[in-house]
Amino acid sequence: MSPHDRHADRIEELLSQMTLEEKAGQLNQEPSTVDVPIDMVEKGLVGSLICANSAYAGTDRQARVRAAALNELQRVAVERSRLGIPLLFARDVIHGHRTVGPIPLGQAASFWPEGVRRLAQIAAREARADGIHWTFTPMLDIARDPRWGRIAEGFGEDPHLASVMAEAVVRGFQESGLHTMSGMAACAKHYVGYGTAEGGRDYNTGEITPTTLENVYLPPFRAAAKAGVATVMAAFIEFDGKPATANGEILNGILRRRWGWDGVIVSDWNAVAELVHHGVAEDLAHAARLAILAGVDIDMAGGAYWRHLPELVRAGKVPQEVLDEAVRRVLRLKAACGLFDDPYTPEDAALVEIPDEHRTAARELARRAIVLLQNKGGLLPLRPGTRIGLVGPLANPAVRETFFGTWTLDGEEQDMTDILSALRSHPGPKEVWHALLPDEAVAQARLCDVVVAVVGEWRHRSGEDNSTTTLDLPPGQTELLQYLGKIGTPLVAVVAAGRSLALEPVLEAADAVLFAFHPGLESGPAIVDVLMGDAEPGGRLPVTFPRCLGQVPIYYNHKNTGRPVPNFRYRYVDRPDSPQFPFGFGLTYTAFEFRDLSVQWDPDGLRASVTVANTGGRDGEEVVQLYVRDDVASISRPVKELKAFRRVAVPAGGEVRVELTVPRNDLGFLDGEGRLHLEPGTFTVWVGPNSAEGLEARFRFEP
Ligand code: BGC
């Protein structure tokens, strides 16, 4: 019997004893581990604590939390409040805790859900030992605009890839049981459509049509709900005049009624109070009423619920049952987290050293999150016995923390090996020189055999509230690469960033380009593994890379329009209309050929099989990707949609037969009311290494 079933009677008993104030208190989430309002905890006016001191936790430095300090607070709730209801402790454990993995965009680039699940499992174990029960991940916002800094936190532009990763993260955090020391409650956020912020400007309004909402933005959330995610966070954004925090159609309507999901909905930071700024609420009380009626159970850091829900219920403006139901859900979550069995965390469980197996998991995932974009003359992997000049602003060991990426609250710099040390301890190179300043870099480039320039974005240039108006490298970096490129010494550019960038000048200047979405704790060793050929660059792009900012938004699963290429062309006069790199793209150190595609349709779905041959000289891994197009439908459908993928290892000279299946319902589409349409007709199928290449076949769909 699950803990919340075991405690069902206790929950009802508590509900019958609670005052309206205590009920509203359970729905109140207070920020901070520093200034905790002890008197409010004693009065039962706090239900959960978010262990962060500001609304910009992903960018601001946050105090570490320790089980002993949280236990002390817990004691106040359990021993000094009237009903002794324990507190729930939350924190943003976004892409690892002490063992920081690649940012989620990099995790998506791995196309390796098993590795993503493992990282989440490790994060759960480490964070739980610090006393944290609840994390605010995974972020499932489909993003088509890299100006939006939060693109770093999600799984990119594709609903299928994001759905697979959603399930992997939810399982990783939750599958061992929320009440165990290796489980935590996950939170699918930001529900929904937050990635549509106009101009890529964080918090901006979005425009979403009903069918785009259903087919593009909702699917990853549906996958998380299906995987049993314990909580969902409503987004800051508004579309169609309705801020998500007050949008009952998507919260109570779609999440709860249509999908039958029964978890806890939390607002984003201060978002209930911000309904006043949106201009849909007159004051805080009105905001509280709108949010609770829409289905938001917990008010994060907004102070609206505990201040106003009691009076709203007394005045008959919020039905008592609505309040009770929200409290019941919160108490059930507490029971599920084991808090009614033992509210305290053992104080000797916290990690002292990062265990080797945690590092290995982070390193394997990081290697598979690094994408090889260009490799002229097979410059990479670097030959042994060369003199390497390591240059560029991000090669500086003093800034190694940047490779953690955004939303790293608990990673510690001293746990990281920087690229320079990793390269110097590698037996391959004859010598490794390092230059800090551009002039020194140029001087060294004239003398060494190969230059490795590490450039890109520092960690707080992406993430929350870090939108940009350019997709160029930060100032000075392109010029440095261009200068180095002219010297004649072979040049490798390693670009680390939290978003896709417009890399045209980089590709012109450098012979080889490796792109690493900030890969986390093991960045240095993983980048060196790939540079030296101890590992393949395993990543594939989870977002389309534009040639320039003017092409944005550009994504592979667009519509055909009435004037497609090559007929009339919907195009630009000054640039090609194709992207720099398509979704799913990534080179390898070997060569793969796809052969003998066969597709079969049966009433359960589509079965495809293809032979993948490794025709190069090294063992390698390919990410086999299957795309479909519904050729004719009652509404226009995208030119291509990813429906299945598999990462396969193929030895040099060998081949494997790869089977991929697509369930029947995944070949349909939803209308604006969420009804599934399965329409008979022909479909085109492509199976290949990315969204722009592949073998093609057709089949007739007969649902
Ligand atoms: C962010 C959320 C985050 C929350 C708590 C907000 O500003 O939008 O993603 O989980 O803060 O730190």
Tab-separated table of C-alpha atoms in Angstrom, residues 366-560:
chain	number	residue	atom	x	y	z
A	366	ALA	CA	28.303	14.722	-21.275
A	367	ARG	CA	30.193	12.891	-24.045
A	368	ARG	CA	26.893	12.110	-25.695
A	369	ALA	CA	25.741	15.714	-25.338
A	370	ILE	CA	28.678	17.095	-27.371
A	371	VAL	CA	27.927	17.626	-31.047
A	372	LEU	CA	30.532	17.597	-33.808
A	373	LEU	CA	29.395	20.189	-36.330
A	374	GLN	CA	32.351	20.355	-38.677
A	375	ASN	CA	35.518	18.316	-39.150
A	376	LYS	CA	37.459	19.462	-42.215
A	377	GLY	CA	40.204	17.087	-43.241
A	378	GLY	CA	39.344	14.794	-40.327
A	379	LEU	CA	41.243	17.115	-37.959
A	380	LEU	CA	39.474	15.504	-35.022
A	381	PRO	CA	40.223	13.391	-33.120
A	382	LEU	CA	43.617	14.981	-32.521
A	383	ARG	CA	46.594	12.809	-33.411
A	384	PRO	CA	48.852	11.755	-30.545
A	385	GLY	CA	52.231	13.425	-30.305
A	386	THR	CA	51.096	16.928	-31.254
A	387	ARG	CA	51.788	20.248	-29.589
A	388	ILE	CA	48.434	21.749	-28.684
A	389	GLY	CA	47.820	25.420	-27.989
A	390	LEU	CA	44.787	25.753	-25.730
A	391	VAL	CA	43.364	29.256	-25.948
A	392	GLY	CA	40.142	31.244	-25.734
A	393	PRO	CA	38.246	32.857	-22.863
A	394	LEU	CA	36.572	29.645	-21.701
A	395	ALA	CA	39.830	27.687	-21.648
A	396	ASN	CA	40.827	29.679	-18.589
A	397	PRO	CA	40.736	27.227	-15.647
A	398	ALA	CA	39.535	30.069	-13.420
A	399	VAL	CA	36.185	30.153	-15.249
A	400	ARG	CA	35.588	26.409	-15.300
A	401	GLU	CA	32.409	26.915	-13.293
A	402	THR	CA	30.821	28.290	-16.455
A	403	PHE	CA	30.537	24.742	-17.781
A	404	PHE	CA	27.986	23.989	-15.057
A	405	GLY	CA	25.538	26.086	-17.049
A	406	THR	CA	22.453	27.799	-15.703
A	407	TRP	CA	20.490	26.494	-12.696
A	408	THR	CA	23.322	24.941	-10.808
A	409	LEU	CA	22.674	25.538	-7.134
A	410	ASP	CA	24.721	22.776	-5.557
A	411	GLY	CA	27.577	22.021	-7.924
A	412	GLU	CA	30.969	22.884	-6.454
A	413	GLU	CA	33.786	24.301	-8.499
A	414	GLN	CA	36.411	22.350	-6.621
A	415	ASP	CA	34.814	19.114	-7.830
A	416	MET	CA	35.553	20.027	-11.455
A	417	THR	CA	38.565	19.222	-13.579
A	418	ASP	CA	39.145	22.026	-16.088
A	419	ILE	CA	39.939	21.366	-19.739
A	420	LEU	CA	43.583	22.388	-19.396
A	421	SER	CA	44.272	19.944	-16.552
A	422	ALA	CA	42.348	17.185	-18.309
A	423	LEU	CA	44.343	17.737	-21.499
A	424	ARG	CA	47.643	17.933	-19.651
A	425	SER	CA	46.992	14.687	-17.854
A	426	HIS	CA	46.139	12.922	-21.115
A	427	PRO	CA	48.975	10.769	-22.501
A	428	GLY	CA	48.197	11.777	-26.132
A	429	PRO	CA	49.553	15.291	-26.662
A	430	LYS	CA	53.293	15.924	-26.857
A	431	GLU	CA	52.863	19.274	-25.150
A	432	VAL	CA	49.959	21.435	-24.069
A	433	TRP	CA	50.503	25.188	-23.969
A	434	HIS	CA	47.993	27.579	-22.620
A	435	ALA	CA	47.527	31.258	-23.341
A	436	LEU	CA	45.157	33.502	-21.437
A	437	LEU	CA	45.295	36.661	-23.513
A	438	PRO	CA	44.424	36.955	-27.199
A	439	ASP	CA	47.876	38.264	-28.167
A	440	GLU	CA	49.574	35.339	-26.432
A	441	ALA	CA	47.117	32.995	-28.125
A	442	VAL	CA	48.078	34.343	-31.531
A	443	ALA	CA	51.791	34.016	-30.734
A	444	GLN	CA	51.333	30.420	-29.597
A	445	ALA	CA	49.194	29.561	-32.599
A	446	ARG	CA	52.184	30.297	-34.821
A	447	LEU	CA	54.315	27.736	-32.985
A	448	CYS	CA	52.058	24.805	-32.109
A	449	ASP	CA	50.685	22.002	-34.312
A	450	VAL	CA	47.022	22.592	-33.588
A	451	VAL	CA	45.070	25.287	-31.781
A	452	VAL	CA	42.051	24.430	-29.643
A	453	ALA	CA	40.071	27.598	-28.932
A	454	VAL	CA	37.393	27.321	-26.259
A	455	VAL	CA	34.738	29.984	-26.638
A	456	GLY	CA	31.049	30.492	-25.929
A	457	GLU	CA	28.614	31.792	-23.385
A	458	TRP	CA	29.276	32.146	-19.692
A	459	ARG	CA	26.791	30.335	-17.528
A	460	HIS	CA	24.527	33.252	-16.703
A	461	ARG	CA	24.040	34.375	-20.277
A	462	SER	CA	21.285	31.793	-20.633
A	463	GLY	CA	18.586	30.585	-18.286
A	464	GLU	CA	15.857	32.592	-16.611
A	465	ASP	CA	15.589	36.271	-17.474
A	466	ASN	CA	18.672	36.009	-19.704
A	467	SER	CA	17.342	36.662	-23.154
A	468	THR	CA	19.561	38.056	-25.898
A	469	THR	CA	19.031	40.099	-29.044
A	470	THR	CA	21.880	38.350	-30.835
A	471	LEU	CA	22.897	34.782	-31.554
A	472	ASP	CA	26.529	35.709	-32.111
A	473	LEU	CA	29.300	34.688	-29.772
A	474	PRO	CA	29.870	37.241	-27.006
A	475	PRO	CA	31.953	40.259	-28.055
A	476	GLY	CA	35.509	39.641	-29.201
A	477	GLN	CA	35.283	35.879	-29.568
A	478	THR	CA	34.454	35.693	-33.261
A	479	GLU	CA	37.295	38.138	-34.012
A	480	LEU	CA	39.708	35.983	-32.049
A	481	LEU	CA	38.691	32.890	-34.022
A	482	GLN	CA	38.913	34.770	-37.303
A	483	TYR	CA	42.397	35.959	-36.458
A	484	LEU	CA	43.536	32.513	-35.356
A	485	GLY	CA	41.984	31.019	-38.477
A	486	LYS	CA	44.192	33.134	-40.701
A	487	ILE	CA	47.444	31.936	-39.170
A	488	GLY	CA	47.360	28.620	-40.962
A	489	THR	CA	47.701	26.330	-37.948
A	490	PRO	CA	44.772	23.891	-37.889
A	491	LEU	CA	42.068	25.326	-35.626
A	492	VAL	CA	39.489	23.527	-33.507
A	493	ALA	CA	36.718	25.665	-31.986
A	494	VAL	CA	35.009	24.239	-28.928
A	495	VAL	CA	31.846	26.253	-28.372
A	496	ALA	CA	30.054	25.898	-25.037
A	497	ALA	CA	26.681	27.586	-24.701
A	498	GLY	CA	23.203	27.488	-23.264
A	499	ARG	CA	21.405	28.017	-26.575
A	500	SER	CA	21.843	27.466	-30.289
A	501	LEU	CA	24.009	30.151	-31.868
A	502	ALA	CA	24.499	31.500	-35.381
A	503	LEU	CA	27.881	30.004	-36.159
A	504	GLU	CA	28.564	30.957	-39.784
A	505	PRO	CA	31.761	32.947	-39.077
A	506	VAL	CA	32.971	30.299	-36.640
A	507	LEU	CA	32.536	27.593	-39.269
A	508	GLU	CA	34.470	29.721	-41.743
A	509	ALA	CA	37.336	30.419	-39.368
A	510	ALA	CA	37.800	26.980	-37.791
A	511	ASP	CA	38.540	23.627	-39.387
A	512	ALA	CA	36.668	21.661	-36.760
A	513	VAL	CA	33.812	22.780	-34.519
A	514	LEU	CA	32.559	20.951	-31.439
A	515	PHE	CA	29.420	22.323	-29.825
A	516	ALA	CA	28.820	21.580	-26.174
A	517	PHE	CA	25.591	22.670	-24.480
A	518	HIS	CA	27.118	23.406	-21.044
A	519	PRO	CA	28.017	19.828	-20.110
A	520	GLY	CA	28.302	20.115	-16.311
A	521	LEU	CA	30.678	18.700	-13.736
A	522	GLU	CA	32.562	16.405	-16.110
A	523	SER	CA	32.903	18.952	-18.919
A	524	GLY	CA	36.701	19.052	-18.906
A	525	PRO	CA	37.283	15.286	-19.050
A	526	ALA	CA	34.372	14.732	-21.465
A	527	ILE	CA	35.545	17.426	-23.897
A	528	VAL	CA	39.076	16.022	-23.778
A	529	ASP	CA	37.714	12.478	-24.310
A	530	VAL	CA	36.099	13.695	-27.505
A	531	LEU	CA	39.021	15.870	-28.662
A	532	MET	CA	41.474	13.003	-28.217
A	533	GLY	CA	39.150	10.340	-29.618
A	534	ASP	CA	38.659	8.334	-26.427
A	535	ALA	CA	34.968	8.902	-27.018
A	536	GLU	CA	32.801	9.746	-29.980
A	537	PRO	CA	31.127	13.127	-30.112
A	538	GLY	CA	27.789	11.496	-29.385
A	539	GLY	CA	25.348	14.407	-29.556
A	540	ARG	CA	22.770	15.342	-32.172
A	541	LEU	CA	21.141	18.756	-32.293
A	542	PRO	CA	17.874	18.992	-30.353
A	543	VAL	CA	17.174	22.335	-32.056
A	544	THR	CA	17.625	23.690	-35.556
A	545	PHE	CA	20.668	25.967	-35.842
A	546	PRO	CA	19.908	29.122	-37.850
A	547	ARG	CA	22.396	30.811	-40.136
A	548	CYS	CA	21.566	34.155	-38.590
A	549	LEU	CA	19.127	35.652	-36.111
A	550	GLY	CA	16.870	36.888	-38.943
A	551	GLN	CA	15.820	33.297	-39.696
A	552	VAL	CA	14.366	32.820	-36.207
A	553	PRO	CA	11.933	31.194	-35.574
A	554	ILE	CA	13.211	28.309	-37.670
A	555	TYR	CA	12.337	24.707	-36.818
A	556	TYR	CA	12.260	21.488	-38.787
A	557	ASN	CA	8.634	20.523	-38.158
A	558	HIS	CA	7.172	23.540	-39.917
A	559	LYS	CA	4.261	23.584	-42.345
A	560	ASN	CA	4.688	23.257	-46.095
